[in-house]
Coordinates of C-alpha atoms and ligand atoms in Angstrom, one line a residue:
M1 CA -10.5 -41.1 5.5
N2 CA -11.8 -43.2 2.6
D3 CA -12.0 -46.9 1.6
R4 CA -8.7 -48.4 0.3
T5 CA -10.4 -49.1 -3.1
D6 CA -11.6 -45.5 -3.6
T7 CA -9.5 -43.5 -6.0
I8 CA -8.0 -40.5 -4.3
T9 CA -7.6 -37.5 -6.6
I10 CA -5.1 -34.8 -5.7
V11 CA -4.7 -31.5 -7.4
A12 CA -1.3 -29.9 -6.9
F13 CA -1.8 -26.3 -8.0
A14 CA 1.5 -25.2 -6.6
S15 CA 4.9 -25.5 -8.1
Q16 CA 5.4 -25.5 -11.9
N17 CA 9.1 -26.5 -11.4
P18 CA 9.6 -30.0 -13.0
D19 CA 12.0 -31.1 -10.3
R20 CA 9.5 -30.2 -7.5
Q21 CA 6.7 -31.9 -9.4
A22 CA 8.9 -35.0 -9.8
D23 CA 9.6 -35.0 -6.0
L24 CA 5.9 -34.7 -5.2
R25 CA 5.0 -37.4 -7.7
A26 CA 7.6 -39.8 -6.2
G27 CA 6.4 -39.0 -2.6
V28 CA 2.7 -39.6 -3.5
R29 CA 3.6 -42.8 -5.3
R30 CA 5.5 -44.1 -2.2
L31 CA 2.6 -43.3 0.1
M32 CA -0.1 -44.6 -2.1
G33 CA 1.4 -48.0 -2.8
D34 CA -1.1 -50.0 -4.7
R35 CA -4.0 -47.7 -3.8
P36 CA -5.6 -46.1 -6.9
Y37 CA -5.0 -42.4 -7.2
R38 CA -4.8 -39.5 -9.6
L39 CA -2.3 -36.6 -9.3
H40 CA -2.8 -33.5 -11.4
F41 CA -0.5 -30.5 -11.9
P42 CA -2.7 -27.9 -13.5
A43 CA -0.6 -25.1 -15.1
D44 CA -3.1 -22.3 -14.2
E45 CA -6.4 -21.6 -12.4
A46 CA -8.5 -22.4 -15.5
A47 CA -6.9 -25.8 -15.8
A48 CA -7.2 -26.4 -12.0
V49 CA -11.0 -25.6 -12.2
Q50 CA -11.3 -28.3 -14.9
V51 CA -9.7 -31.1 -12.9
L52 CA -11.1 -30.2 -9.4
P53 CA -14.5 -31.8 -9.7
G54 CA -14.1 -35.3 -8.1
A55 CA -10.8 -34.3 -6.3
E56 CA -10.5 -34.8 -2.6
I57 CA -7.3 -32.9 -2.0
L58 CA -6.0 -29.6 -3.2
M59 CA -2.5 -28.1 -2.6
T60 CA -2.4 -24.4 -3.5
W61 CA -0.9 -21.1 -2.5
R62 CA -4.4 -19.7 -2.2
L63 CA -7.9 -21.0 -2.4
S64 CA -9.8 -18.6 -4.7
E65 CA -13.6 -18.6 -4.8
A66 CA -13.3 -20.2 -8.3
L67 CA -11.3 -23.1 -7.0
F68 CA -13.6 -23.5 -4.1
R69 CA -16.7 -23.6 -6.3
A70 CA -15.1 -26.1 -8.7
G71 CA -13.9 -28.3 -5.8
K72 CA -17.2 -29.7 -4.8
D73 CA -15.7 -33.0 -3.5
L74 CA -12.8 -31.4 -1.6
K75 CA -12.1 -32.7 1.9
W76 CA -8.7 -31.1 2.5
V77 CA -6.9 -28.0 1.2
H78 CA -3.2 -27.6 1.9
N79 CA -2.1 -23.9 1.8
G80 CA 1.6 -23.2 1.1
N81 CA 1.7 -20.2 3.4
A82 CA 1.4 -19.6 7.1
G83 CA -0.9 -16.6 6.7
V84 CA -4.1 -17.9 5.1
E85 CA -6.3 -14.8 5.2
R86 CA -6.7 -14.6 1.4
S87 CA -8.4 -18.1 1.4
L88 CA -10.8 -17.4 4.2
F89 CA -14.0 -16.3 2.4
P90 CA -17.3 -17.0 4.2
D91 CA -18.5 -20.1 2.2
F92 CA -15.1 -21.8 2.7
V93 CA -15.0 -21.0 6.4
E94 CA -18.5 -22.4 6.9
S95 CA -17.7 -25.6 4.9
D96 CA -16.4 -28.9 6.4
I97 CA -13.2 -28.8 4.2
V98 CA -10.1 -29.0 6.4
L99 CA -7.5 -26.4 5.8
T100 CA -3.8 -26.9 6.7
N101 CA -1.0 -24.4 6.5
V102 CA 2.8 -24.5 6.7
S103 CA 3.2 -22.5 9.9
G104 CA 6.5 -23.7 11.4
I105 CA 8.8 -23.6 8.4
H106 CA 9.5 -19.9 8.6
G107 CA 10.8 -19.7 12.2
T108 CA 14.5 -19.9 11.6
V109 CA 14.6 -17.7 8.5
I110 CA 12.4 -15.0 10.0
A111 CA 14.4 -15.0 13.3
E112 CA 17.6 -14.6 11.3
W113 CA 16.1 -11.8 9.2
T114 CA 15.0 -10.1 12.4
L115 CA 18.5 -10.3 13.9
A116 CA 20.1 -9.0 10.7
S117 CA 17.7 -6.0 10.5
L118 CA 18.2 -5.1 14.1
F119 CA 22.0 -5.4 13.8
Y120 CA 21.9 -3.3 10.5
L121 CA 20.0 -0.6 12.4
A122 CA 22.1 -0.8 15.6
Q123 CA 25.4 -0.8 13.8
R124 CA 24.3 2.1 11.5
F125 CA 25.4 0.1 8.4
H126 CA 23.3 2.4 6.3
D127 CA 25.7 5.2 7.2
V128 CA 28.7 2.9 6.7
D129 CA 27.5 2.2 3.2
E130 CA 27.3 6.0 2.6
W131 CA 31.0 6.3 3.4
R132 CA 31.7 3.6 0.8
A133 CA 29.6 5.4 -1.8
D134 CA 31.1 8.9 -1.3
R135 CA 34.6 7.7 -0.2
D136 CA 34.7 10.3 2.6
W137 CA 36.4 8.7 5.6
K138 CA 34.0 9.1 8.5
Q139 CA 35.6 7.1 11.3
H140 CA 34.7 9.6 14.1
K141 CA 31.8 11.4 12.5
E142 CA 28.1 11.4 13.4
P143 CA 26.1 9.3 13.1
I144 CA 28.4 6.5 12.2
T145 CA 30.1 6.1 15.6
R146 CA 28.1 8.1 18.1
Q147 CA 24.7 6.6 17.2
R148 CA 25.7 3.0 17.1
F149 CA 24.3 0.9 19.9
T150 CA 24.5 -2.6 21.2
L151 CA 21.5 -4.9 21.4
E152 CA 22.7 -6.9 24.4
G153 CA 20.8 -5.8 27.5
K154 CA 17.8 -4.5 25.6
S155 CA 14.2 -5.8 26.1
A156 CA 11.8 -7.1 23.5
L157 CA 8.0 -7.6 23.5
V158 CA 7.1 -10.4 21.0
V159 CA 3.5 -9.8 19.9
G160 CA 2.1 -13.1 18.6
Y161 CA 3.9 -16.0 20.3
G162 CA 3.4 -18.8 17.8
R163 CA 5.9 -20.6 15.6
V164 CA 7.5 -17.4 14.3
G165 CA 7.3 -15.5 17.6
Q166 CA 8.9 -18.3 19.6
A167 CA 11.7 -19.0 17.2
T168 CA 12.5 -15.3 17.1
A169 CA 12.4 -14.9 20.9
E170 CA 14.9 -17.8 21.1
K171 CA 17.4 -15.9 18.9
L172 CA 16.8 -12.6 20.6
K173 CA 17.5 -14.2 24.0
A174 CA 20.6 -15.8 22.6
I175 CA 22.2 -12.3 22.0
G176 CA 21.2 -11.1 25.5
I177 CA 17.8 -9.5 24.8
R178 CA 15.2 -10.0 27.6
C179 CA 11.9 -11.2 26.1
E180 CA 8.3 -11.1 27.1
A181 CA 5.4 -12.0 24.8
I182 CA 1.8 -11.4 24.0
A183 CA -0.7 -14.0 22.7
T184 CA -4.5 -14.1 22.8
Q185 CA -4.3 -15.1 26.5
A186 CA -1.7 -15.3 29.2
K187 CA -0.1 -18.8 29.4
P188 CA 2.7 -20.5 31.2
S189 CA 5.9 -20.5 29.1
A190 CA 9.7 -20.1 29.1
V191 CA 9.1 -16.3 28.6
P192 CA 6.3 -14.5 30.3
V193 CA 3.3 -14.6 28.0
H194 CA 0.6 -12.0 28.6
G195 CA -2.9 -11.7 27.1
V196 CA -3.5 -9.2 24.3
E197 CA -5.6 -7.0 26.7
K198 CA -2.2 -6.0 28.2
L199 CA -0.8 -4.6 25.0
A200 CA -1.5 -0.9 25.7
E201 CA -0.1 -1.2 29.2
L202 CA 3.1 -3.1 28.2
V203 CA 4.0 -1.7 24.8
G204 CA 5.8 1.4 26.3
R205 CA 8.1 -0.7 28.5
F206 CA 10.2 -2.4 25.8
D207 CA 13.1 -1.3 23.6
I208 CA 12.0 -3.6 20.7
V209 CA 8.5 -4.6 19.7
F210 CA 8.3 -7.5 17.3
I211 CA 5.0 -8.4 15.6
A212 CA 4.3 -12.0 14.5
L213 CA 0.5 -12.0 14.5
P214 CA -1.9 -13.4 11.9
I215 CA -4.1 -10.8 10.2
T216 CA -7.6 -11.3 11.6
P217 CA -10.5 -8.9 12.4
Q218 CA -9.0 -8.6 15.9
T219 CA -5.4 -7.8 14.7
D220 CA -6.3 -5.5 11.8
Q221 CA -4.9 -2.1 12.8
L222 CA -4.2 -3.4 16.3
F223 CA -1.1 -1.1 16.3
S224 CA -3.3 2.0 16.1
R225 CA -2.0 5.5 16.4
E226 CA -2.7 5.4 20.1
I227 CA -0.7 2.2 20.6
L228 CA 2.2 3.6 18.6
Q229 CA 2.2 6.8 20.6
R230 CA 2.5 4.7 23.8
M231 CA 5.8 3.1 22.6
K232 CA 9.0 3.8 24.4
P233 CA 10.9 6.9 23.1
G234 CA 13.8 5.6 21.0
S235 CA 12.3 2.1 20.6
I236 CA 12.3 -0.1 17.5
L237 CA 9.2 -1.7 15.9
V238 CA 9.7 -4.8 13.7
N239 CA 6.9 -6.2 11.6
V240 CA 7.2 -9.5 9.7
A241 CA 3.5 -10.4 9.9
R242 CA 1.1 -8.3 7.8
G243 CA 1.1 -4.6 7.0
R244 CA -2.5 -4.0 7.9
I245 CA -1.7 -4.8 11.5
I246 CA -0.2 -1.3 11.8
D247 CA -1.7 2.1 11.1
E248 CA 1.0 2.8 8.4
A249 CA 0.3 6.6 8.3
A250 CA 0.7 6.8 12.1
L251 CA 3.9 4.6 11.9
I252 CA 5.4 7.1 9.4
D253 CA 4.5 9.9 11.7
S254 CA 6.0 8.2 14.6
L255 CA 9.3 7.5 12.7
Q256 CA 9.5 11.2 11.7
N257 CA 8.5 12.7 15.0
G258 CA 8.9 10.0 17.7
P259 CA 8.5 8.1 19.9
L260 CA 9.8 5.5 17.5
A261 CA 13.5 5.7 16.6
Y262 CA 13.6 2.8 14.1
A263 CA 11.5 0.3 12.3
A264 CA 12.3 -2.9 10.4
L265 CA 9.5 -3.7 8.0
D266 CA 9.0 -6.7 5.7
V267 CA 5.3 -6.2 5.1
F268 CA 3.2 -3.2 4.2
T269 CA -0.4 -2.1 3.9
E270 CA -0.2 -2.1 0.2
E271 CA 2.1 -4.6 -1.6
P272 CA 4.1 -4.0 -3.7
L273 CA 4.9 -0.9 -1.6
P274 CA 4.1 2.0 -3.9
P275 CA 7.2 3.9 -5.1
S276 CA 5.7 7.1 -3.7
S277 CA 5.6 5.7 -0.2
P278 CA 7.2 8.1 2.3
L279 CA 8.8 5.0 4.0
F280 CA 11.4 4.9 1.2
D281 CA 12.7 8.3 2.3
L282 CA 13.1 7.4 6.0
S283 CA 16.7 6.4 6.7
N284 CA 15.6 5.1 10.1
A285 CA 13.4 2.4 8.5
F286 CA 14.9 -0.8 7.2
L287 CA 12.6 -2.2 4.4
S288 CA 12.5 -5.5 2.6
P289 CA 9.9 -6.6 0.0
H290 CA 8.1 -9.4 1.9
I291 CA 11.0 -11.8 1.8
S292 CA 11.7 -12.5 5.5
G293 CA 10.0 -15.9 5.3
N294 CA 11.5 -17.1 2.0
F295 CA 14.4 -19.5 1.5
P296 CA 15.5 -21.6 -1.4
E297 CA 14.0 -24.9 -0.2
Y298 CA 10.7 -23.3 0.6
T299 CA 8.6 -25.3 -1.9
H300 CA 10.4 -28.5 -1.0
R301 CA 9.4 -27.9 2.7
V302 CA 5.8 -27.1 1.7
Q303 CA 5.7 -30.5 -0.2
E304 CA 7.3 -32.3 2.7
M305 CA 4.6 -31.1 5.1
F306 CA 2.0 -32.0 2.6
L307 CA 3.3 -35.6 2.3
D308 CA 3.6 -35.9 6.1
N309 CA -0.1 -35.0 6.3
L310 CA -1.0 -37.1 3.3
E311 CA 0.3 -40.1 5.2
R312 CA -2.0 -39.2 8.1
Y313 CA -4.9 -38.6 5.7
I314 CA -4.5 -42.1 4.1
E315 CA -4.3 -43.7 7.6
G316 CA -7.3 -41.8 8.8
K317 CA -5.3 -40.0 11.4
P318 CA -5.9 -36.3 12.3
L319 CA -3.9 -33.9 10.2
V320 CA -1.4 -31.5 11.8
N321 CA -1.2 -27.8 11.2
V322 CA -5.0 -27.5 10.8
V323 CA -6.1 -23.9 10.6
D324 CA -9.1 -22.9 12.8
K325 CA -10.9 -21.2 9.9
R326 CA -13.2 -19.2 12.2
R327 CA -10.3 -17.9 14.2
G328 CA -8.4 -17.1 11.1
Y329 CA -5.1 -18.9 11.9
Ligands
NAP1 N1 6.7 -12.2 6.1 C1 6.6 -13.5 5.8 O1 7.2 -14.0 4.9 C2 5.8 -14.4 6.8 C3 6.1 -15.7 6.9 C4 5.4 -16.5 7.8 C5 4.4 -16.0 8.6 N2 4.1 -14.6 8.4 C6 3.0 -14.0 9.2 O2 3.2 -14.3 10.6 C7 2.0 -14.8 11.1 C8 2.3 -15.7 12.3 O3 2.9 -16.9 11.8 P1 3.1 -18.2 12.8 O4 3.5 -19.3 12.0 O5 3.9 -17.8 14.0 O6 1.6 -18.4 13.3 P2 1.0 -19.2 14.6 O7 2.0 -20.2 15.0 O8 -0.3 -19.6 14.3 O9 1.0 -18.1 15.8 C9 0.1 -17.0 15.8 C10 0.3 -16.3 17.2 O10 -0.5 -15.1 17.1 C11 -1.3 -15.1 18.3 N3 -2.5 -14.3 18.1 C12 -3.5 -14.6 17.2 N4 -4.5 -13.6 17.3 C13 -4.1 -12.8 18.3 C14 -4.7 -11.7 18.8 N5 -5.9 -11.2 18.4 N6 -4.0 -11.1 19.8 C15 -2.9 -11.5 20.3 N7 -2.2 -12.6 19.8 C16 -2.9 -13.2 18.8 C17 -1.6 -16.5 18.6 O11 -2.0 -16.6 20.0 P3 -2.4 -17.9 20.7 O12 -1.1 -18.6 21.0 O13 -3.1 -17.5 22.0 O14 -3.3 -18.7 19.8 C18 -0.2 -17.1 18.4 O15 0.6 -17.0 19.5 C19 1.3 -15.5 10.0 O16 -0.1 -15.6 10.2 C20 1.6 -14.6 8.8 O17 0.7 -13.6 8.7 C21 4.8 -13.8 7.5

């Protein structure tokens, strides 16, 4: 993208871990060869703002307006998340700066979290833990045995059929769950993929509904009270995407009064989930604190994707994982 003699300045406002920084330093040195470059690791946003003028490339967890304003020479921002909604303010969306994300690294871990949460609910492990806590042998008591169910033979609607949706559908199929999916439009695929306009019609036909959508103006509250009311009686709703995609008050209502039997939720309208949330009192809701996409090598993978793209950037090739900023994902 620039002349071999121009100095490329990179601001890595990401990991403060010295080992990760050493890895990145080594990777950048290897790719740059004898080309002049600068690599900064600012410790906080104020320090990042100081070094951003003149920098072409920024790696960050989120582009704040302060970083954007300071980064007058930026050409490329690499965001260490799949969901980039917190970076998409209007001036940045309208700018020519390319935004890349790390969609693709969460597929396996989220698919496994989803299987684990579904098995936890289906096997009534919550009740099994109660036996352990109160030491009252419950081998043939409700709900520990009578309410357990198998997942094989069930059906799932995967809403959002991108990297997370596809990886999860693969795992669901592997344990005998029949999958269909929803994306912005119908498309040919290994599983039937319908357009989102079919959501209201289809949502009531599946035992499990799995949400893997980005949060955009179109998906905000997509799972409205009306859609939740249309879900199949006794069904399970799984959300690993963003809390605001669901009307949370209507979800609580549905878990208390039907038609939903269970939910597995990693994300919430307000995070951290307030301690007063009624969700904490619902034994038919499996909750986790926005961890489904995390794994120990996460930052390492973010940096690997950055370096893959840096190589393309240096060679003047198109970057991969480019976000359509107007579409929001
Ligand atoms: N909990 C976590 O830790 C965690 C981790 C990673 C990701 N996430 C969340 O999961 C989201 C998805 O990640 P991903 O990597 O799978 O993204 P992705 O590969 O970009 O896939 C997004 C999918 O959503 C579909 N979509 C977008 N807008 C839609 C709409 N209005 N109606 C119907 N479908 C729509 C897209 O449809 P098309 O195929 O038609 O474009 C695509 O299939 C992220 O944006 C993030 O919010 C959460």
